[in-house]
mmCIF file with all atom_site columns, C-alpha atoms in Angstrom:
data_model
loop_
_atom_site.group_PDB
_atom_site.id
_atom_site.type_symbol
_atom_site.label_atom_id
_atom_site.label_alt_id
_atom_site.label_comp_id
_atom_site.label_asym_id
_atom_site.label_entity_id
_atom_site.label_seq_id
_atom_site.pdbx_PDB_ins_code
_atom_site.Cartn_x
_atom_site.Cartn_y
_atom_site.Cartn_z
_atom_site.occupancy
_atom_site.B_iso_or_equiv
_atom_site.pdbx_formal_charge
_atom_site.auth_seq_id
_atom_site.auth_comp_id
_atom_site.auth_asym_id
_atom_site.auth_atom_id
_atom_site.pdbx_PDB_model_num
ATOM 1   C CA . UNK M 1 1   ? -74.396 21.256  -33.186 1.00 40.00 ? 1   UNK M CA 1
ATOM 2   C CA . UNK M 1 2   ? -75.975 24.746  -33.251 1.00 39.00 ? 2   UNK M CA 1
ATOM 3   C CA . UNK M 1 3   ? -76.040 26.473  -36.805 1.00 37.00 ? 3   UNK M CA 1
ATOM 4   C CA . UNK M 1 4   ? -74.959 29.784  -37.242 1.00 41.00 ? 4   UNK M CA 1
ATOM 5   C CA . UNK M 1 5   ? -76.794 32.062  -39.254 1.00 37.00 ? 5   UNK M CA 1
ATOM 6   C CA . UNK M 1 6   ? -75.535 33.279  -42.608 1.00 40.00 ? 6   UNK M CA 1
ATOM 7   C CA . UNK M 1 7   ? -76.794 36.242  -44.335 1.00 33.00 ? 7   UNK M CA 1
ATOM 8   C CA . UNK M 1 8   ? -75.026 34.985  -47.609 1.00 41.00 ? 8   UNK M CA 1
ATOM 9   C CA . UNK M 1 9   ? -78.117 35.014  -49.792 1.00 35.00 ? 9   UNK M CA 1
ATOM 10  C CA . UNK M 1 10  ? -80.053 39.041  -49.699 1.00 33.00 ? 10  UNK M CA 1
ATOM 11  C CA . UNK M 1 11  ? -83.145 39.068  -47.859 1.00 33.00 ? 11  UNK M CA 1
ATOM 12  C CA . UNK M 1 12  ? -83.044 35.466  -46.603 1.00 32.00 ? 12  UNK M CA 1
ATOM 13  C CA . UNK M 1 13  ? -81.228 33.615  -43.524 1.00 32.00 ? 13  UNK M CA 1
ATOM 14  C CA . UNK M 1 14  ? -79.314 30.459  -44.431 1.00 42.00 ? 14  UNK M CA 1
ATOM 15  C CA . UNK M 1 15  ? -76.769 28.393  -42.669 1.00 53.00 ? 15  UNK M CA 1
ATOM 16  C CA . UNK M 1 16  ? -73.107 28.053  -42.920 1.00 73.00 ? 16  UNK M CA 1
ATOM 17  C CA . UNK M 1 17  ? -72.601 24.225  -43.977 1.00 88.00 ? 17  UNK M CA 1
ATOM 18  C CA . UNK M 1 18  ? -70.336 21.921  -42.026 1.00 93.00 ? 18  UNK M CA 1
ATOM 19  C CA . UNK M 1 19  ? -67.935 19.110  -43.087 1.00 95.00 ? 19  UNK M CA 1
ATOM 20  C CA . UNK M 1 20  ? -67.659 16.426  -40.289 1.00 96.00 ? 20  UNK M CA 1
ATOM 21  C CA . UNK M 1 21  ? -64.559 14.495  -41.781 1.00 95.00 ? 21  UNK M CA 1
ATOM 22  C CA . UNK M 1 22  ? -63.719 11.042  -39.748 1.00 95.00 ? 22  UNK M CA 1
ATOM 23  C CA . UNK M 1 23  ? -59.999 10.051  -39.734 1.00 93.00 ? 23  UNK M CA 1
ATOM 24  C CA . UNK M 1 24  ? -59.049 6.819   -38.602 1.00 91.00 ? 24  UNK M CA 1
ATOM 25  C CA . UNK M 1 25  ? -57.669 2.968   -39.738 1.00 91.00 ? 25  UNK M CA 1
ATOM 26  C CA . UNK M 1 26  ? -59.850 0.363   -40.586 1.00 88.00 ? 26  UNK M CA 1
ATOM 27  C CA . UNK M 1 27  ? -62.629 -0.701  -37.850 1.00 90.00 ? 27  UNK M CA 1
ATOM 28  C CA . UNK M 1 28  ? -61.506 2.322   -35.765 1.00 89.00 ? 28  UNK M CA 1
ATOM 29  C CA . UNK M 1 29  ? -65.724 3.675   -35.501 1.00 92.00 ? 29  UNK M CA 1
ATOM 30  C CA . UNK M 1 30  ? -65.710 6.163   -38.348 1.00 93.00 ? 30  UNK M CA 1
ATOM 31  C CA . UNK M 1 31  ? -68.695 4.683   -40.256 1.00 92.00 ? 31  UNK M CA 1
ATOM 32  C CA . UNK M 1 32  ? -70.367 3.988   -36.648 1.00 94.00 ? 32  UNK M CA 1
ATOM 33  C CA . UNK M 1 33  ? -69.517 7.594   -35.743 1.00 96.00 ? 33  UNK M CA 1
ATOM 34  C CA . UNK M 1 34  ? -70.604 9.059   -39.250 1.00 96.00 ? 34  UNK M CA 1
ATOM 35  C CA . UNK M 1 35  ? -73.935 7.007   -39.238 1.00 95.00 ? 35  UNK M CA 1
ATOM 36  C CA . UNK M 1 36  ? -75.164 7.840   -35.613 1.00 95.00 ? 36  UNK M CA 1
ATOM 37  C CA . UNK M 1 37  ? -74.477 11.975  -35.736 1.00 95.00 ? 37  UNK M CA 1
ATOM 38  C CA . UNK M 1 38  ? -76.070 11.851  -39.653 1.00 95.00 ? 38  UNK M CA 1
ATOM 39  C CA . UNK M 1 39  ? -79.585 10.032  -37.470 1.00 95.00 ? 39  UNK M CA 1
ATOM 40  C CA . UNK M 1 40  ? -79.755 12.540  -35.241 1.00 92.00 ? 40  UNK M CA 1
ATOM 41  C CA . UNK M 1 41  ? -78.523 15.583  -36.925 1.00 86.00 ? 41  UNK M CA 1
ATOM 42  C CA . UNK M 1 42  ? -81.405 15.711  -39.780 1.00 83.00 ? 42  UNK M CA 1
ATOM 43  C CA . UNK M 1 43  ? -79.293 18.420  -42.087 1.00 89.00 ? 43  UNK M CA 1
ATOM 44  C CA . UNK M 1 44  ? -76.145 15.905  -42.805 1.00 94.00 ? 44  UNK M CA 1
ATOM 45  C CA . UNK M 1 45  ? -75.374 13.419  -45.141 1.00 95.00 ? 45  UNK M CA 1
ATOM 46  C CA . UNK M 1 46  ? -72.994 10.449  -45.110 1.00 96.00 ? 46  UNK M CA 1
ATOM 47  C CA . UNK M 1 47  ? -70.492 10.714  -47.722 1.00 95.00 ? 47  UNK M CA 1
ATOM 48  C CA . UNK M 1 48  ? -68.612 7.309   -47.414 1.00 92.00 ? 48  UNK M CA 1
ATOM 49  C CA . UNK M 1 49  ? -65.985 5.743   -50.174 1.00 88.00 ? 49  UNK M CA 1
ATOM 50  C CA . UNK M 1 50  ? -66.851 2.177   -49.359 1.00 87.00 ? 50  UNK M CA 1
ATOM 51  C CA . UNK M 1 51  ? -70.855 2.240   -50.037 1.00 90.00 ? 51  UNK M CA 1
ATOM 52  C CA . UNK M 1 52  ? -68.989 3.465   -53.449 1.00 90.00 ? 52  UNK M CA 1
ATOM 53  C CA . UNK M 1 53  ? -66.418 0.733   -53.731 1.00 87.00 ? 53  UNK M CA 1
ATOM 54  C CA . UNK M 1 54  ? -69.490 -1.720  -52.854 1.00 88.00 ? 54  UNK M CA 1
ATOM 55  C CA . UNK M 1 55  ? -71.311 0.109   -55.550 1.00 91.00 ? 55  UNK M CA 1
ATOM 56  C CA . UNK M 1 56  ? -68.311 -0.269  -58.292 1.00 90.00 ? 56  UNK M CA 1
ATOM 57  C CA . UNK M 1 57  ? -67.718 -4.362  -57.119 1.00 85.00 ? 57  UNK M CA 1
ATOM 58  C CA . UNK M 1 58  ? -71.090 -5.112  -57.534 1.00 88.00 ? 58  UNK M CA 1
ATOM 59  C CA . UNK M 1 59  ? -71.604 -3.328  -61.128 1.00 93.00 ? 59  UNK M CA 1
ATOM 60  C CA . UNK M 1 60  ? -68.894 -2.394  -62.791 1.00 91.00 ? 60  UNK M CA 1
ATOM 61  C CA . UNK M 1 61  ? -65.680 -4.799  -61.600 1.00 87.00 ? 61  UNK M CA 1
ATOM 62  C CA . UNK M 1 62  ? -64.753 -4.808  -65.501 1.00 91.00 ? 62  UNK M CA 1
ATOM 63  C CA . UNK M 1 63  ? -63.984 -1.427  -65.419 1.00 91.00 ? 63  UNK M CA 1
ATOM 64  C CA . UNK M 1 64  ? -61.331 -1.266  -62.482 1.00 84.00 ? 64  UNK M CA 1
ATOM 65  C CA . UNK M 1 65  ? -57.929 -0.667  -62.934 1.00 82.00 ? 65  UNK M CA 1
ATOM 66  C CA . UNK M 1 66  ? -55.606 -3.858  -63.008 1.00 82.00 ? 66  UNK M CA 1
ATOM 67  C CA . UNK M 1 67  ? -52.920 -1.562  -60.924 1.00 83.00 ? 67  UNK M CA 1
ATOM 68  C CA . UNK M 1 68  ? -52.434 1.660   -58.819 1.00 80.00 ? 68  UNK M CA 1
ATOM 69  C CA . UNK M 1 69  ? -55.493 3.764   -57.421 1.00 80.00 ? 69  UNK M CA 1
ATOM 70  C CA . UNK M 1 70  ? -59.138 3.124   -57.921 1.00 82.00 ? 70  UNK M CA 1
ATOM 71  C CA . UNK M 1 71  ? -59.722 6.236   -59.872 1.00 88.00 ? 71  UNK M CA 1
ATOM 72  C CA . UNK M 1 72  ? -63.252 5.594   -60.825 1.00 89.00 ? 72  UNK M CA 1
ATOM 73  C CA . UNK M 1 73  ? -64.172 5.049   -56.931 1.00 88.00 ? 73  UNK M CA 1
ATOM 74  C CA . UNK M 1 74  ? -62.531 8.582   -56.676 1.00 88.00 ? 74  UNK M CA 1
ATOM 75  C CA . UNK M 1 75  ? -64.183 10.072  -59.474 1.00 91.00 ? 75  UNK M CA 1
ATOM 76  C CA . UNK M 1 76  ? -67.908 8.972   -58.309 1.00 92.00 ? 76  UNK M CA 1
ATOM 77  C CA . UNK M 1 77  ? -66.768 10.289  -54.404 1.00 90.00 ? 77  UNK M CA 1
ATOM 78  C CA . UNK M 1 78  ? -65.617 13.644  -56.152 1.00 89.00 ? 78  UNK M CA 1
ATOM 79  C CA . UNK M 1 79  ? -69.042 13.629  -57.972 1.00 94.00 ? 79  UNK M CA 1
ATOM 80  C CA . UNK M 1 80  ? -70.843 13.638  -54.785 1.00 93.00 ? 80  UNK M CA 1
ATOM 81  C CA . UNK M 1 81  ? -68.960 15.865  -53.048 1.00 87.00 ? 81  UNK M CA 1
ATOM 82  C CA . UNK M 1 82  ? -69.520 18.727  -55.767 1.00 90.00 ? 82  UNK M CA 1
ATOM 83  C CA . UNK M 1 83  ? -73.119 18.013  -56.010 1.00 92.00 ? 83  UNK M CA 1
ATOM 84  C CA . UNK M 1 84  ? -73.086 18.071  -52.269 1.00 91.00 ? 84  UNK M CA 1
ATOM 85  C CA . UNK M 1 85  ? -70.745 20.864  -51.454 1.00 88.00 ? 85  UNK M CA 1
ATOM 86  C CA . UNK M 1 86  ? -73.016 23.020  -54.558 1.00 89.00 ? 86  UNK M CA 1
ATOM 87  C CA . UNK M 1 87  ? -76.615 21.705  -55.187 1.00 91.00 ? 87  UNK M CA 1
ATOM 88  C CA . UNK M 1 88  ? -77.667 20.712  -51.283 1.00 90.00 ? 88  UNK M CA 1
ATOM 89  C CA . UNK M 1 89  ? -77.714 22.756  -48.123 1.00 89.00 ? 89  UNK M CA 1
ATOM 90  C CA . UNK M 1 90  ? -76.626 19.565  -46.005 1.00 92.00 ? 90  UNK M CA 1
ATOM 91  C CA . UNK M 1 91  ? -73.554 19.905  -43.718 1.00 93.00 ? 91  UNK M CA 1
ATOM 92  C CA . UNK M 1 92  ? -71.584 16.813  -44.866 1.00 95.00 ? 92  UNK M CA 1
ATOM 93  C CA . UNK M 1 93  ? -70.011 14.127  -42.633 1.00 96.00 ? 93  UNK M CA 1
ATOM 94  C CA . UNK M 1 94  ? -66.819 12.153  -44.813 1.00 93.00 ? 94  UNK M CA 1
ATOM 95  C CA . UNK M 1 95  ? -66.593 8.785   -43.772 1.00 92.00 ? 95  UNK M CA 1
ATOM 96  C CA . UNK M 1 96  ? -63.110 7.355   -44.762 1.00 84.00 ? 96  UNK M CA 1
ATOM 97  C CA . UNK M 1 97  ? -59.816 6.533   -43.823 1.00 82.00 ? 97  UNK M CA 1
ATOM 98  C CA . UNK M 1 98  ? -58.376 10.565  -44.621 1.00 82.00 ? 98  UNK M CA 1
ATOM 99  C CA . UNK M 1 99  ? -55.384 8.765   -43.646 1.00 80.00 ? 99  UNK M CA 1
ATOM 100 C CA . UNK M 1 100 ? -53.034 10.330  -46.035 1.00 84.00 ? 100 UNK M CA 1
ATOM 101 C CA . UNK M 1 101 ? -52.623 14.080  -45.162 1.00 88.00 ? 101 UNK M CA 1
ATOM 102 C CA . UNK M 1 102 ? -51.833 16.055  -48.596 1.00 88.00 ? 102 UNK M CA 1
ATOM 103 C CA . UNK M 1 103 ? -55.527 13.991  -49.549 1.00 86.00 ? 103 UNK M CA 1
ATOM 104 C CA . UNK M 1 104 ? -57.065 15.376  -46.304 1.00 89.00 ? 104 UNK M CA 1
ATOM 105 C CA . UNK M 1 105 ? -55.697 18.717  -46.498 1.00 92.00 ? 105 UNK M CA 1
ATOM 106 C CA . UNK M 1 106 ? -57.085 18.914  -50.643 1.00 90.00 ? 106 UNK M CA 1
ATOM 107 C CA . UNK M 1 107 ? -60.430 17.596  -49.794 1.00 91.00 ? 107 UNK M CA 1
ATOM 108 C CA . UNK M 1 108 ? -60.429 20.330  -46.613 1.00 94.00 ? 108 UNK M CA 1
ATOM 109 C CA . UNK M 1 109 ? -59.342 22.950  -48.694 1.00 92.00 ? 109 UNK M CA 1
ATOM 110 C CA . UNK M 1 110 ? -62.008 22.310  -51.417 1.00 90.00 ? 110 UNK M CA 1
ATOM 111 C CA . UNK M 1 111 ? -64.578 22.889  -48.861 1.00 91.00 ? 111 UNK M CA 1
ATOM 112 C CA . UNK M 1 112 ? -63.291 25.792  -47.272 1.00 93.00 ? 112 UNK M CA 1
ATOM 113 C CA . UNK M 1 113 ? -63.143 27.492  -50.403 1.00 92.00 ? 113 UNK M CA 1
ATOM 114 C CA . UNK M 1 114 ? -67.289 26.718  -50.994 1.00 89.00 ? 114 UNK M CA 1
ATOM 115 C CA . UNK M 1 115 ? -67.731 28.477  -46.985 1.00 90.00 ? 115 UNK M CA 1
ATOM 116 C CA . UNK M 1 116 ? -67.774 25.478  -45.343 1.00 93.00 ? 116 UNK M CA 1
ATOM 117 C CA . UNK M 1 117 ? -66.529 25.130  -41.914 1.00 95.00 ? 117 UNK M CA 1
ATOM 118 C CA . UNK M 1 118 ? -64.835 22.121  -41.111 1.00 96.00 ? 118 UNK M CA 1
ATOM 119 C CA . UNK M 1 119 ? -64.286 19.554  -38.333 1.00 96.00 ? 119 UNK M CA 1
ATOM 120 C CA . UNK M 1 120 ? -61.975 16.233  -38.181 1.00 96.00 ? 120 UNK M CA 1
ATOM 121 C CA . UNK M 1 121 ? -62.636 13.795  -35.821 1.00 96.00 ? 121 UNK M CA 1
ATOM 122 C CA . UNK M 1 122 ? -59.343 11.435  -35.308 1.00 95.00 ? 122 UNK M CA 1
ATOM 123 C CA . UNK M 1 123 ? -60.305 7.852   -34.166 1.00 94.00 ? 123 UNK M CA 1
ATOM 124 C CA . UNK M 1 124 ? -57.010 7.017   -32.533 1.00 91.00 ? 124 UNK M CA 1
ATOM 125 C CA . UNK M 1 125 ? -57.252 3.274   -31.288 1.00 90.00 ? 125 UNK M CA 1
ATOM 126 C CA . UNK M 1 126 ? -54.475 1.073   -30.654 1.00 89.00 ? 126 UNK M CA 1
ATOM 127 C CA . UNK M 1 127 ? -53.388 -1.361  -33.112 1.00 87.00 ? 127 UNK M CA 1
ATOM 128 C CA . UNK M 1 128 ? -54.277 -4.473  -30.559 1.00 91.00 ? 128 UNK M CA 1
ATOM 129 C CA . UNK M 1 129 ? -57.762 -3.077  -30.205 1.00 92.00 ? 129 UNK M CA 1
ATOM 130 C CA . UNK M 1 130 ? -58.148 -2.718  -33.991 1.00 91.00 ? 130 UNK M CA 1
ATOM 131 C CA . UNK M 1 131 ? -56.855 -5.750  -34.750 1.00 89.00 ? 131 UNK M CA 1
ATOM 132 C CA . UNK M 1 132 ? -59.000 -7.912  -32.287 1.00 91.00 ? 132 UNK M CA 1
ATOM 133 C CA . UNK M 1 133 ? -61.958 -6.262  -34.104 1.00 89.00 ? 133 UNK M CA 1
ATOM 134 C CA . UNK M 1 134 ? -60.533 -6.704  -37.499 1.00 87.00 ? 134 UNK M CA 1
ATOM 135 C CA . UNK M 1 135 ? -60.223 -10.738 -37.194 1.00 86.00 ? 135 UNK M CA 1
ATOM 136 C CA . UNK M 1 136 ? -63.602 -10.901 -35.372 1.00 87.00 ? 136 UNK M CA 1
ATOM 137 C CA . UNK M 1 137 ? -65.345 -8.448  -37.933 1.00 81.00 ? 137 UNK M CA 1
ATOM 138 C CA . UNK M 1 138 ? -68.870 -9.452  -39.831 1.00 81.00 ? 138 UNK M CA 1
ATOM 139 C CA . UNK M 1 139 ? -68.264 -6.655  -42.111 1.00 78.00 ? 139 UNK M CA 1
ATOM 140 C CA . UNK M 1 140 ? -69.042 -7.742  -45.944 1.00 74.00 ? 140 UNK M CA 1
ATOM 141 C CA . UNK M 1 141 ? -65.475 -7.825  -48.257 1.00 71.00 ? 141 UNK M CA 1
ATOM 142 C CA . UNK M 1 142 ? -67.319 -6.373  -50.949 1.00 65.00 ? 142 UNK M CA 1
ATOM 143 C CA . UNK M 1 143 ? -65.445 -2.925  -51.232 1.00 72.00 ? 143 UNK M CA 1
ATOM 144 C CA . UNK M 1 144 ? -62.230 -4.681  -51.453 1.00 70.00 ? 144 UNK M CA 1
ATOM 145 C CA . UNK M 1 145 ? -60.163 -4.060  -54.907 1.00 68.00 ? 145 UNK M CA 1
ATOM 146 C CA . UNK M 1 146 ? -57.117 -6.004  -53.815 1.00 68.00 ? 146 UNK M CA 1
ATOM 147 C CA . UNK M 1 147 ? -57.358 -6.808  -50.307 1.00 72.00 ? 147 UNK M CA 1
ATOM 148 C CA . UNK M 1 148 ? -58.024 -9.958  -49.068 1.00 74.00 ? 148 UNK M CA 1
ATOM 149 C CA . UNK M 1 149 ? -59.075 -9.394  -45.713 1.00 78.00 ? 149 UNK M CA 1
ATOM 150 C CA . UNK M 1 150 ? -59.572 -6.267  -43.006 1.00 81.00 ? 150 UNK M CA 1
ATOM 151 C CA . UNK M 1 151 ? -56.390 -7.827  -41.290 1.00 77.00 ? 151 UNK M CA 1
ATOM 152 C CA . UNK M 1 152 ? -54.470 -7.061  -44.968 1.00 82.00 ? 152 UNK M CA 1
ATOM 153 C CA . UNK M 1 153 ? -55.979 -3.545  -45.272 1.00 81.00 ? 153 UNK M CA 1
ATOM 154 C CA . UNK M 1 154 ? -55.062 -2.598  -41.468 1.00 78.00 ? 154 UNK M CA 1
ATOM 155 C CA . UNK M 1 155 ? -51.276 -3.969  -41.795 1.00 84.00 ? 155 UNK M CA 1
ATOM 156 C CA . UNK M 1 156 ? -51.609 -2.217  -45.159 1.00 81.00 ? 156 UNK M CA 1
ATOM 157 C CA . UNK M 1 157 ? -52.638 1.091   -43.067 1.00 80.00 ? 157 UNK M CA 1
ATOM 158 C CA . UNK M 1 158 ? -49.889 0.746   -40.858 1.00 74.00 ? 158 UNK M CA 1
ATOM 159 C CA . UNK M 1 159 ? -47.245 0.330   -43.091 1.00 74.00 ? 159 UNK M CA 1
ATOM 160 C CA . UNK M 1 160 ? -48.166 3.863   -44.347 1.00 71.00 ? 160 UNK M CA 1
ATOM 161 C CA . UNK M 1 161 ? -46.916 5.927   -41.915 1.00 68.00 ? 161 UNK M CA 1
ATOM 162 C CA . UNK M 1 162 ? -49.992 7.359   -40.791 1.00 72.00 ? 162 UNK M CA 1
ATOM 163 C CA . UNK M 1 163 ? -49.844 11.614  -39.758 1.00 83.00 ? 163 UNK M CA 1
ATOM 164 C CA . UNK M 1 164 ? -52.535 12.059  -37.521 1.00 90.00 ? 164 UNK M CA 1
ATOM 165 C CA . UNK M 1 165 ? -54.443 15.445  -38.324 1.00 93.00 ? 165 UNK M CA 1
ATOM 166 C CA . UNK M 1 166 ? -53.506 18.393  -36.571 1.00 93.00 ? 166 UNK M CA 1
ATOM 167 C CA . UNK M 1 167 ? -54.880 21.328  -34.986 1.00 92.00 ? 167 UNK M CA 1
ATOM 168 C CA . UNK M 1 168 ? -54.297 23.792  -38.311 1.00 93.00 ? 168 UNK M CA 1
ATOM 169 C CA . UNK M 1 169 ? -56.129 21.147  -41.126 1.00 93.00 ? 169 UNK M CA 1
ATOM 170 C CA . UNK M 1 170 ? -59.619 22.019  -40.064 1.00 95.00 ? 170 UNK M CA 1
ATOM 171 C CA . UNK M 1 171 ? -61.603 25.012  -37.866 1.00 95.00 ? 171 UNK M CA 1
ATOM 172 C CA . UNK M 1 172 ? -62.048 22.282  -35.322 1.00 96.00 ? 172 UNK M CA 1
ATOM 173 C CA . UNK M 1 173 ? -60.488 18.777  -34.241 1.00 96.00 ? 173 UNK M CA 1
ATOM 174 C CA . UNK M 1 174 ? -61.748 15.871  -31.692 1.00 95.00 ? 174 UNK M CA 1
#
């Protein structure tokens, strides 16, 4: 990805920032995906919700909710973002589900307004494929809240209703 100059700052050249956001079910490649482009493109960081769910199992399982949303796993990801989006010059790749469009469409706007540009990559698999890799999966359990098992959260995922992105959500979509 070429960066395009910006002459947003007098007398000095800097770059218009990028948010790579992955959307996609369970084991569909996003944190694959989000991993390999942040290796080879030096100016990106991974922003990923389940290094923070880890992060919130490990330490501070006390503090989440009995019921509804993890809001403290939200809170921490909304953290980062900010402090990305305002105190780094990184282009930013989202690794999570963005399953759930009025989320994806808040979390796209939010960058848009800071001058980011924005691209969603859509990891559309079929449900065989992703469940053969669920039920074969090494992958640790430790970001679950409630889930049992990657089977639960996929038939969780499905049951959803999932609205693939579209063409008008972001500047550009894969």
């Amino acid at each position: 990805m070429k960066l395009q100059p910006d002459l947003k700052h007098k007398g000095a050249i800097s770059y218009m920032n990028r948010l790579i956001m992955t959307v996609g079910k369970t084991h569909s490649g996003k944190t694959t995906f989000a991993n390999e482009l942040e290796s080879v493109f030096q100016e990106a960081v991974v922003i990923d919700q389940d290094n923070h769910a880890e992060f919130i199992n490990s330490h501070y399982k006390k503090l989440l909710p009995i019921e509804g949303p993890n809001t403290l796993k939200f809170s921490i990801t909304n953290t980062i973002f900010e402090y990305a989006a305002l105190q780094s010059n990184f282009h930013i790749i989202l690794s999570n589900s963005n399953l759930n469009k009025s989320g994806r469409t808040n979390v796209l706007r939010y960058f848009h307004e800071k001058g980011f540009k924005s691209i969603v990559v859509y990891f559309n698999l079929t449900i065989e494929i992703l469940r053969a890799r669920v039920e074969q999966t090494q992958r640790s359990k430790a970001i679950f809240k409630s889930a049992s098992s990657f089977v639960e959260v996929l038939e969780r995922q499905g049951k959803l209703g999932e609205i693939p992105p579209s063409k008008d959500e972001a500047n550009y979509l894969f």
